[in-house]
């Protein structure tokens, strides 16, 4: 990658090339005097919201970073092992060190390591590109009549189950409680009906949590045994422990603790974005819907500090949560700006068209920001209720520590 053509007076390093980190890196090139470096372990940008399609064989879910990053961004193929905030340096797993004037912490999230006995040995996670490719290989290697069990009630589990069932696979979806718990009951009923038409057996309610995984069986808490020649695990997400290992303050989940400008509680030179950020200890829902505007805001905070201006406070607003149910239908659950499901939803072929449009536009936003830094703006979608949420969180904290 070519470096900035202007005088490189300010070194800005971004850790993590997901939705938030890529958006931040591209946006930072607005400033001619900034030398922007993106640290990422692979040369491809991963469309994480399409990993279920990779497993189903309908999309490869990757793009070369040369097509996604602004020309002024230098790509370093490595992983961060520790951040030295005092020395303003990122130590890499290769042994190299990258120094910074400002750092954007955008390490994202991945599947939480399962604690269910046998899950690590016999289930395939889907949260990373490498995981999804291994899961795809396992599905492809299984006979056509093999029983596939998907564990997880969220979008990834639902979409993977639907994708494989549409290909003719025999699929059981183990929810561990409630299917699509975010959804309004009406949308959930429509989703259940669609999965049923696809032939997906949905196991929900009391006792439906996976208790043990073996080579050919998933055993549930209530004692039921589900035949499973291939088990796919989509339950639970966690963030990398880089901030914790670096001695930076985090919330209980390990997300970097920041103020409402996304600036670290430990250093004005460190800003966080995406799934790994915890503004005021009240994190946004892990999603690309939050990651893109958080990446933009993190970049704007850094640019404001470079310019000697006061950064704005964040106010990310939500619109919906959507899932695809195969390639022909989908469901868009409308939401309030403060991320609560509404009664309204769009399903069927219209839902599929909207889901695909959202996936397409998410990637296009990164391309647009790469070509025209600063052009992507989410100001029209703002959460006007966050101040109240923070106040309620503070009251709960005071009550616990009184």
Short mmCIF file of C-alpha atoms in Angstrom, two decimals:
data_model
loop_
_atom_site.label_atom_id
_atom_site.label_comp_id
_atom_site.label_asym_id
_atom_site.label_seq_id
_atom_site.Cartn_x
_atom_site.Cartn_y
_atom_site.Cartn_z
CA UNK A 1 0.00 0.00 0.00
CA UNK A 2 1.21 3.49 -0.79
CA UNK A 3 1.68 5.89 2.11
CA UNK A 4 0.20 9.37 2.40
CA UNK A 5 1.63 11.84 -0.08
CA UNK A 6 1.51 14.70 2.41
CA UNK A 7 3.99 15.36 5.20
CA UNK A 8 3.54 12.48 7.64
CA UNK A 9 3.59 14.47 10.89
CA UNK A 10 1.10 12.41 12.88
CA UNK A 11 1.27 8.62 13.12
CA UNK A 12 -2.14 7.02 13.57
CA UNK A 13 -2.28 3.25 14.03
CA UNK A 14 -5.49 1.21 13.77
CA UNK A 15 -5.55 -2.29 15.29
CA UNK A 16 -8.11 -4.49 13.56
CA UNK A 17 -9.40 -4.55 9.99
CA UNK A 18 -13.06 -5.32 10.58
CA UNK A 19 -15.93 -2.97 9.83
CA UNK A 20 -15.00 -0.41 12.51
CA UNK A 21 -11.25 -0.49 11.96
CA UNK A 22 -11.46 -0.30 8.17
CA UNK A 23 -13.93 2.57 8.31
CA UNK A 24 -11.72 4.43 10.80
CA UNK A 25 -8.56 3.90 8.76
CA UNK A 26 -10.18 5.15 5.56
CA UNK A 27 -11.72 8.16 7.25
CA UNK A 28 -8.43 9.16 8.89
CA UNK A 29 -6.90 9.81 5.48
CA UNK A 30 -8.96 13.02 5.40
CA UNK A 31 -5.98 14.66 7.07
CA UNK A 32 -3.08 15.04 4.67
CA UNK A 33 -0.51 15.12 7.45
CA UNK A 34 -1.54 11.81 8.99
CA UNK A 35 0.36 8.57 8.31
CA UNK A 36 -2.27 5.86 8.79
CA UNK A 37 -1.30 2.25 9.47
CA UNK A 38 -3.75 -0.64 9.74
CA UNK A 39 -2.61 -3.77 11.59
CA UNK A 40 -4.52 -6.90 10.58
CA UNK A 41 -3.53 -10.59 10.51
CA UNK A 42 -4.75 -11.29 6.96
CA UNK A 43 -4.66 -9.45 3.60
CA UNK A 44 -8.41 -9.83 3.05
CA UNK A 45 -11.30 -7.85 4.42
CA UNK A 46 -13.87 -10.31 5.78
CA UNK A 47 -17.57 -9.62 5.32
CA UNK A 48 -18.45 -11.22 8.60
CA UNK A 49 -22.17 -10.80 8.01
CA UNK A 50 -21.79 -13.22 5.08
CA UNK A 51 -19.89 -16.01 6.84
CA UNK A 52 -23.05 -18.12 6.96
CA UNK A 53 -23.10 -17.87 3.15
CA UNK A 54 -19.52 -19.11 3.02
CA UNK A 55 -20.60 -22.17 5.01
CA UNK A 56 -23.56 -22.63 2.66
CA UNK A 57 -21.48 -22.16 -0.48
CA UNK A 58 -23.20 -19.02 -1.83
CA UNK A 59 -20.51 -16.39 -1.14
CA UNK A 60 -16.79 -16.39 -0.31
CA UNK A 61 -17.22 -13.47 2.16
CA UNK A 62 -13.83 -11.85 1.45
CA UNK A 63 -12.37 -8.93 -0.51
CA UNK A 64 -8.73 -8.04 -1.08
CA UNK A 65 -7.76 -5.14 1.18
CA UNK A 66 -6.24 -3.42 -1.86
CA UNK A 67 -9.80 -2.93 -3.08
CA UNK A 68 -11.17 -1.75 0.29
CA UNK A 69 -8.55 0.54 1.83
CA UNK A 70 -7.85 4.13 0.89
CA UNK A 71 -4.60 4.54 -1.02
CA UNK A 72 -3.04 6.39 1.91
CA UNK A 73 -3.36 3.50 4.35
CA UNK A 74 -0.34 1.24 5.02
CA UNK A 75 -1.34 -2.34 5.75
CA UNK A 76 0.78 -4.34 8.21
CA UNK A 77 0.01 -8.07 8.15
CA UNK A 78 0.48 -9.03 11.78
CA UNK A 79 -1.33 -9.24 15.13
CA UNK A 80 -0.86 -7.03 18.16
CA UNK A 81 0.43 -8.81 21.24
CA UNK A 82 0.53 -5.79 23.61
CA UNK A 83 -0.02 -2.05 23.70
CA UNK A 84 2.54 0.05 25.58
CA UNK A 85 0.54 3.20 26.29
CA UNK A 86 3.42 4.92 28.09
CA UNK A 87 5.76 4.50 25.12
CA UNK A 88 2.98 4.88 22.51
CA UNK A 89 3.90 1.63 20.84
CA UNK A 90 2.18 -1.55 19.64
CA UNK A 91 4.18 -4.74 20.05
CA UNK A 92 3.44 -7.28 17.31
CA UNK A 93 3.48 -11.07 17.45
CA UNK A 94 6.30 -11.04 14.88
CA UNK A 95 8.49 -9.18 17.38
CA UNK A 96 8.27 -5.89 15.50
CA UNK A 97 7.09 -2.64 17.11
CA UNK A 98 4.86 0.04 15.55
CA UNK A 99 4.95 3.44 17.23
CA UNK A 100 1.98 5.79 17.22
CA UNK A 101 0.87 9.28 18.12
CA UNK A 102 -2.76 8.13 18.21
CA UNK A 103 -4.15 4.62 18.35
CA UNK A 104 -7.57 3.30 17.29
CA UNK A 105 -8.43 0.11 19.16
CA UNK A 106 -10.80 -1.87 16.91
CA UNK A 107 -9.98 -5.51 17.60
CA UNK A 108 -13.61 -6.62 17.21
CA UNK A 109 -15.03 -9.83 18.63
CA UNK A 110 -15.07 -13.55 17.98
CA UNK A 111 -16.90 -16.59 19.21
CA UNK A 112 -16.52 -17.22 22.92
CA UNK A 113 -14.66 -20.42 23.75
CA UNK A 114 -17.38 -22.98 24.59
CA UNK A 115 -17.48 -24.31 28.13
CA UNK A 116 -19.88 -27.12 27.24
CA UNK A 117 -18.08 -30.48 27.48
CA UNK A 118 -17.00 -31.75 24.07
CA UNK A 119 -17.85 -28.57 22.17
CA UNK A 120 -14.22 -27.57 21.60
CA UNK A 121 -13.35 -31.04 20.29
CA UNK A 122 -16.43 -31.91 18.24
CA UNK A 123 -18.17 -28.64 17.22
CA UNK A 124 -17.13 -26.21 14.50
CA UNK A 125 -17.28 -22.48 15.39
CA UNK A 126 -18.17 -19.92 12.68
CA UNK A 127 -17.04 -16.55 14.00
CA UNK A 128 -13.85 -16.10 11.92
CA UNK A 129 -12.99 -16.64 8.27
CA UNK A 130 -10.79 -19.61 9.12
CA UNK A 131 -13.51 -21.12 11.33
CA UNK A 132 -16.13 -20.75 8.60
CA UNK A 133 -13.88 -22.33 5.98
CA UNK A 134 -13.25 -25.33 8.22
CA UNK A 135 -16.99 -25.63 8.90
CA UNK A 136 -17.69 -25.46 5.15
CA UNK A 137 -15.20 -28.26 4.56
CA UNK A 138 -16.81 -30.40 7.26
CA UNK A 139 -20.29 -29.91 5.79
CA UNK A 140 -19.09 -30.61 2.25
CA UNK A 141 -17.32 -33.79 3.38
CA UNK A 142 -20.44 -35.14 5.08
CA UNK A 143 -22.84 -37.40 3.16
CA UNK A 144 -26.00 -35.77 1.77
CA UNK A 145 -28.13 -37.51 4.40
CA UNK A 146 -25.90 -36.45 7.31
CA UNK A 147 -27.56 -34.77 10.28
CA UNK A 148 -26.35 -31.21 10.84
CA UNK A 149 -26.93 -29.52 14.21
CA UNK A 150 -26.53 -25.77 14.62
CA UNK A 151 -26.20 -24.51 18.21
CA UNK A 152 -27.21 -20.90 18.80
CA UNK A 153 -30.39 -18.81 18.73
CA UNK A 154 -28.98 -15.60 17.26
CA UNK A 155 -28.70 -14.37 13.67
CA UNK A 156 -25.63 -16.46 12.79
CA UNK A 157 -27.22 -19.69 13.96
CA UNK A 158 -30.54 -18.94 12.29
CA UNK A 159 -28.96 -17.91 8.99
CA UNK A 160 -26.59 -20.89 8.89
CA UNK A 161 -29.40 -23.34 9.62
CA UNK A 162 -31.60 -21.82 6.90
CA UNK A 163 -28.76 -21.67 4.36
CA UNK A 164 -27.95 -25.36 4.79
CA UNK A 165 -31.58 -26.49 4.90
CA UNK A 166 -32.22 -24.69 1.62
CA UNK A 167 -29.38 -26.77 0.13
CA UNK A 168 -31.26 -29.90 1.17
CA UNK A 169 -29.39 -30.66 4.39
CA UNK A 170 -31.16 -32.18 7.40
CA UNK A 171 -30.79 -29.45 10.03
CA UNK A 172 -31.65 -29.14 13.71
CA UNK A 173 -31.35 -25.75 15.39
CA UNK A 174 -30.66 -25.91 19.14
CA UNK A 175 -31.61 -22.53 20.61
CA UNK A 176 -30.93 -23.00 24.30
CA UNK A 177 -34.11 -21.10 25.15
CA UNK A 178 -35.79 -18.57 22.87
CA UNK A 179 -35.27 -18.37 19.12
CA UNK A 180 -34.15 -14.87 18.02
CA UNK A 181 -34.62 -13.34 21.50
CA UNK A 182 -34.19 -9.80 20.14
CA UNK A 183 -37.21 -10.11 17.83
CA UNK A 184 -40.77 -9.01 18.57
CA UNK A 185 -43.04 -12.07 19.15
CA UNK A 186 -44.85 -11.51 15.84
CA UNK A 187 -41.61 -11.48 13.87
CA UNK A 188 -40.42 -14.52 15.81
CA UNK A 189 -43.54 -16.47 14.82
CA UNK A 190 -42.96 -15.59 11.16
CA UNK A 191 -39.35 -16.69 11.45
CA UNK A 192 -40.33 -20.01 13.03
CA UNK A 193 -42.82 -20.62 10.22
CA UNK A 194 -40.19 -19.98 7.56
CA UNK A 195 -37.66 -22.29 9.22
CA UNK A 196 -40.34 -24.97 9.46
CA UNK A 197 -41.08 -24.68 5.74
CA UNK A 198 -37.38 -25.14 5.05
CA UNK A 199 -37.42 -28.31 7.15
CA UNK A 200 -35.36 -26.97 10.06
CA UNK A 201 -36.28 -28.62 13.36
CA UNK A 202 -36.13 -25.89 16.02
CA UNK A 203 -35.53 -27.05 19.60
CA UNK A 204 -36.39 -24.27 22.02
CA UNK A 205 -37.87 -23.70 25.46
CA UNK A 206 -36.82 -25.09 28.82
CA UNK A 207 -34.13 -27.74 28.73
CA UNK A 208 -33.05 -26.99 25.15
CA UNK A 209 -29.57 -25.76 26.05
CA UNK A 210 -26.70 -27.93 24.80
CA UNK A 211 -25.12 -29.76 27.75
CA UNK A 212 -22.61 -32.02 26.00
CA UNK A 213 -21.27 -32.58 22.50
CA UNK A 214 -19.82 -35.85 21.23
CA UNK A 215 -18.76 -37.04 17.80
CA UNK A 216 -22.30 -38.02 16.77
CA UNK A 217 -24.65 -36.59 19.41
CA UNK A 218 -25.57 -33.28 21.03
CA UNK A 219 -27.07 -33.91 24.45
CA UNK A 220 -29.46 -31.29 25.85
CA UNK A 221 -29.96 -30.22 29.47
CA UNK A 222 -33.26 -32.09 29.70
CA UNK A 223 -31.58 -35.33 28.61
CA UNK A 224 -32.70 -35.37 24.98
CA UNK A 225 -30.10 -36.58 22.49
CA UNK A 226 -29.87 -35.02 19.04
CA UNK A 227 -28.13 -37.02 16.34
CA UNK A 228 -25.39 -34.83 14.85
CA UNK A 229 -22.90 -35.88 12.21
CA UNK A 230 -21.74 -32.25 11.89
CA UNK A 231 -22.16 -29.80 14.77
CA UNK A 232 -21.81 -26.06 14.12
CA UNK A 233 -21.38 -23.75 17.12
CA UNK A 234 -22.65 -20.15 16.98
CA UNK A 235 -23.48 -19.53 20.64
CA UNK A 236 -21.80 -16.60 22.36
CA UNK A 237 -19.30 -13.88 21.44
CA UNK A 238 -16.33 -12.43 23.29
CA UNK A 239 -13.70 -9.77 22.68
CA UNK A 240 -9.93 -10.35 22.51
CA UNK A 241 -8.04 -9.78 25.77
CA UNK A 242 -5.48 -7.37 24.24
CA UNK A 243 -6.63 -4.43 26.38
CA UNK A 244 -6.52 -6.52 29.55
CA UNK A 245 -3.05 -7.87 28.70
CA UNK A 246 -1.91 -4.30 28.06
CA UNK A 247 -3.02 -3.07 31.48
CA UNK A 248 -5.77 -0.82 30.09
CA UNK A 249 -9.07 -0.42 31.90
CA UNK A 250 -11.96 -2.48 30.52
CA UNK A 251 -15.52 -3.42 31.37
CA UNK A 252 -16.30 -6.87 32.79
CA UNK A 253 -16.35 -8.38 29.28
CA UNK A 254 -12.89 -7.03 28.40
CA UNK A 255 -14.00 -4.19 26.14
CA UNK A 256 -11.86 -1.06 26.33
CA UNK A 257 -13.42 1.44 28.71
CA UNK A 258 -13.86 4.89 27.16
CA UNK A 259 -15.72 8.14 27.65
CA UNK A 260 -18.53 9.21 25.32
CA UNK A 261 -16.04 10.50 22.73
CA UNK A 262 -14.63 6.93 22.55
CA UNK A 263 -11.38 8.07 24.20
CA UNK A 264 -9.75 5.53 26.51
CA UNK A 265 -10.10 6.07 30.26
CA UNK A 266 -6.32 5.61 30.47
CA UNK A 267 -4.94 7.69 27.62
CA UNK A 268 -6.18 10.56 25.42
CA UNK A 269 -4.02 9.05 22.68
CA UNK A 270 -6.10 5.84 22.49
CA UNK A 271 -9.58 5.71 20.97
CA UNK A 272 -11.79 2.61 20.65
CA UNK A 273 -14.41 1.56 18.12
CA UNK A 274 -16.68 -1.36 17.31
CA UNK A 275 -17.42 -4.47 19.36
CA UNK A 276 -14.35 -3.95 21.56
CA UNK A 277 -15.42 -0.48 22.82
CA UNK A 278 -17.38 0.21 26.01
CA UNK A 279 -18.32 3.93 26.07
CA UNK A 280 -19.02 4.88 29.70
CA UNK A 281 -19.15 1.16 30.43
CA UNK A 282 -22.42 0.89 28.45
CA UNK A 283 -21.49 -0.87 25.20
CA UNK A 284 -23.55 -0.95 22.04
CA UNK A 285 -24.88 -4.22 20.64
CA UNK A 286 -22.17 -6.13 18.79
CA UNK A 287 -23.06 -5.56 15.14
CA UNK A 288 -21.80 -3.99 11.93
CA UNK A 289 -24.74 -1.59 12.37
CA UNK A 290 -22.90 -0.09 15.34
CA UNK A 291 -19.35 -0.79 14.14
CA UNK A 292 -19.43 1.45 11.07
CA UNK A 293 -20.62 4.64 12.81
CA UNK A 294 -18.37 3.90 15.79
CA UNK A 295 -15.42 3.57 13.41
CA UNK A 296 -16.33 6.90 11.82
CA UNK A 297 -16.70 8.54 15.22
CA UNK A 298 -13.38 7.17 16.47
CA UNK A 299 -11.64 8.64 13.44
CA UNK A 300 -13.39 11.98 13.96
CA UNK A 301 -12.27 12.01 17.60
CA UNK A 302 -8.65 11.46 16.59
CA UNK A 303 -8.86 14.13 13.88
CA UNK A 304 -10.39 16.59 16.35
CA UNK A 305 -7.59 15.98 18.85
CA UNK A 306 -4.93 16.44 16.16
CA UNK A 307 -6.59 19.73 15.21
CA UNK A 308 -6.80 20.85 18.84
CA UNK A 309 -10.61 20.77 18.81
CA UNK A 310 -13.06 19.20 21.28
CA UNK A 311 -14.38 15.81 20.08
CA UNK A 312 -18.13 15.20 19.91
CA UNK A 313 -19.90 12.65 22.06
CA UNK A 314 -21.17 9.51 20.38
CA UNK A 315 -24.89 8.88 19.78
CA UNK A 316 -25.24 5.84 17.52
CA UNK A 317 -28.83 5.12 16.54
CA UNK A 318 -30.24 1.78 15.39
CA UNK A 319 -32.76 1.00 12.66
CA UNK A 320 -33.34 -2.75 12.55
CA UNK A 321 -31.98 -6.25 12.90
CA UNK A 322 -32.21 -8.48 9.87
CA UNK A 323 -31.67 -12.15 9.10
CA UNK A 324 -31.67 -14.08 5.86
CA UNK A 325 -33.57 -17.36 5.78
CA UNK A 326 -31.87 -18.82 2.75
CA UNK A 327 -31.38 -17.02 -0.54
CA UNK A 328 -35.07 -16.45 -1.30
CA UNK A 329 -36.54 -15.00 1.89
CA UNK A 330 -35.49 -12.97 4.90
CA UNK A 331 -36.82 -10.96 7.81
CA UNK A 332 -36.15 -7.35 8.76
CA UNK A 333 -37.13 -6.57 12.37
CA UNK A 334 -37.59 -2.81 12.71
CA UNK A 335 -36.13 -1.20 15.84
CA UNK A 336 -36.21 2.04 17.77
CA UNK A 337 -33.13 4.25 17.67
CA UNK A 338 -32.19 3.00 21.16
CA UNK A 339 -32.19 -0.59 19.86
CA UNK A 340 -35.51 -2.09 20.97
CA UNK A 341 -37.56 -4.26 18.64
CA UNK A 342 -40.78 -2.72 17.31
CA UNK A 343 -43.90 -4.61 16.38
CA UNK A 344 -43.29 -3.96 12.67
CA UNK A 345 -41.24 -6.27 10.47
CA UNK A 346 -40.79 -7.11 6.79
CA UNK A 347 -40.56 -10.74 5.72
CA UNK A 348 -40.57 -12.98 2.67
CA UNK A 349 -38.90 -11.96 -0.58
CA UNK A 350 -39.02 -8.30 0.43
CA UNK A 351 -37.15 -9.18 3.61
CA UNK A 352 -34.52 -11.00 1.56
CA UNK A 353 -34.12 -8.04 -0.80
CA UNK A 354 -33.70 -5.64 2.12
CA UNK A 355 -31.17 -7.90 3.85
CA UNK A 356 -29.10 -8.16 0.67
CA UNK A 357 -29.32 -4.40 0.14
CA UNK A 358 -28.05 -3.83 3.68
CA UNK A 359 -25.13 -6.25 3.22
CA UNK A 360 -24.27 -4.60 -0.10
CA UNK A 361 -24.52 -1.05 1.23
CA UNK A 362 -22.40 -1.90 4.29
CA UNK A 363 -19.50 -2.89 2.05
CA UNK A 364 -20.16 0.03 -0.32
CA UNK A 365 -19.89 2.46 2.62
CA UNK A 366 -16.31 1.31 3.18
CA UNK A 367 -15.50 1.76 -0.51
CA UNK A 368 -17.06 5.23 -0.56
CA UNK A 369 -15.10 6.29 2.51
CA UNK A 370 -11.91 4.99 0.90
CA UNK A 371 -12.46 7.08 -2.24
CA UNK A 372 -13.94 10.14 -0.53
CA UNK A 373 -12.85 10.24 3.15
CA UNK A 374 -15.42 11.93 5.37
CA UNK A 375 -18.33 11.43 2.98
CA UNK A 376 -20.20 8.73 4.92
CA UNK A 377 -22.45 10.26 7.58
CA UNK A 378 -24.81 8.61 10.08
CA UNK A 379 -25.92 11.86 11.75
CA UNK A 380 -29.51 11.28 10.62
CA UNK A 381 -29.69 8.11 12.78
CA UNK A 382 -29.04 9.18 16.34
CA UNK A 383 -30.10 7.75 19.69
CA UNK A 384 -31.74 10.49 21.72
CA UNK A 385 -32.18 8.22 24.74
CA UNK A 386 -28.54 7.43 25.54
CA UNK A 387 -28.26 10.11 28.24
CA UNK A 388 -31.10 8.46 30.13
CA UNK A 389 -29.51 5.04 29.68
CA UNK A 390 -26.22 6.28 31.12
CA UNK A 391 -27.99 7.88 34.06
CA UNK A 392 -29.84 4.63 34.81
CA UNK A 393 -26.57 2.72 34.58
CA UNK A 394 -24.96 5.16 37.01
CA UNK A 395 -27.80 4.75 39.49
CA UNK A 396 -27.44 0.96 39.37
CA UNK A 397 -23.69 1.30 39.95
CA UNK A 398 -24.21 3.56 42.97
CA UNK A 399 -26.78 1.16 44.38
CA UNK A 400 -24.39 -1.81 44.04
CA UNK A 401 -21.47 0.00 45.66
CA UNK A 402 -23.40 1.76 48.43
#
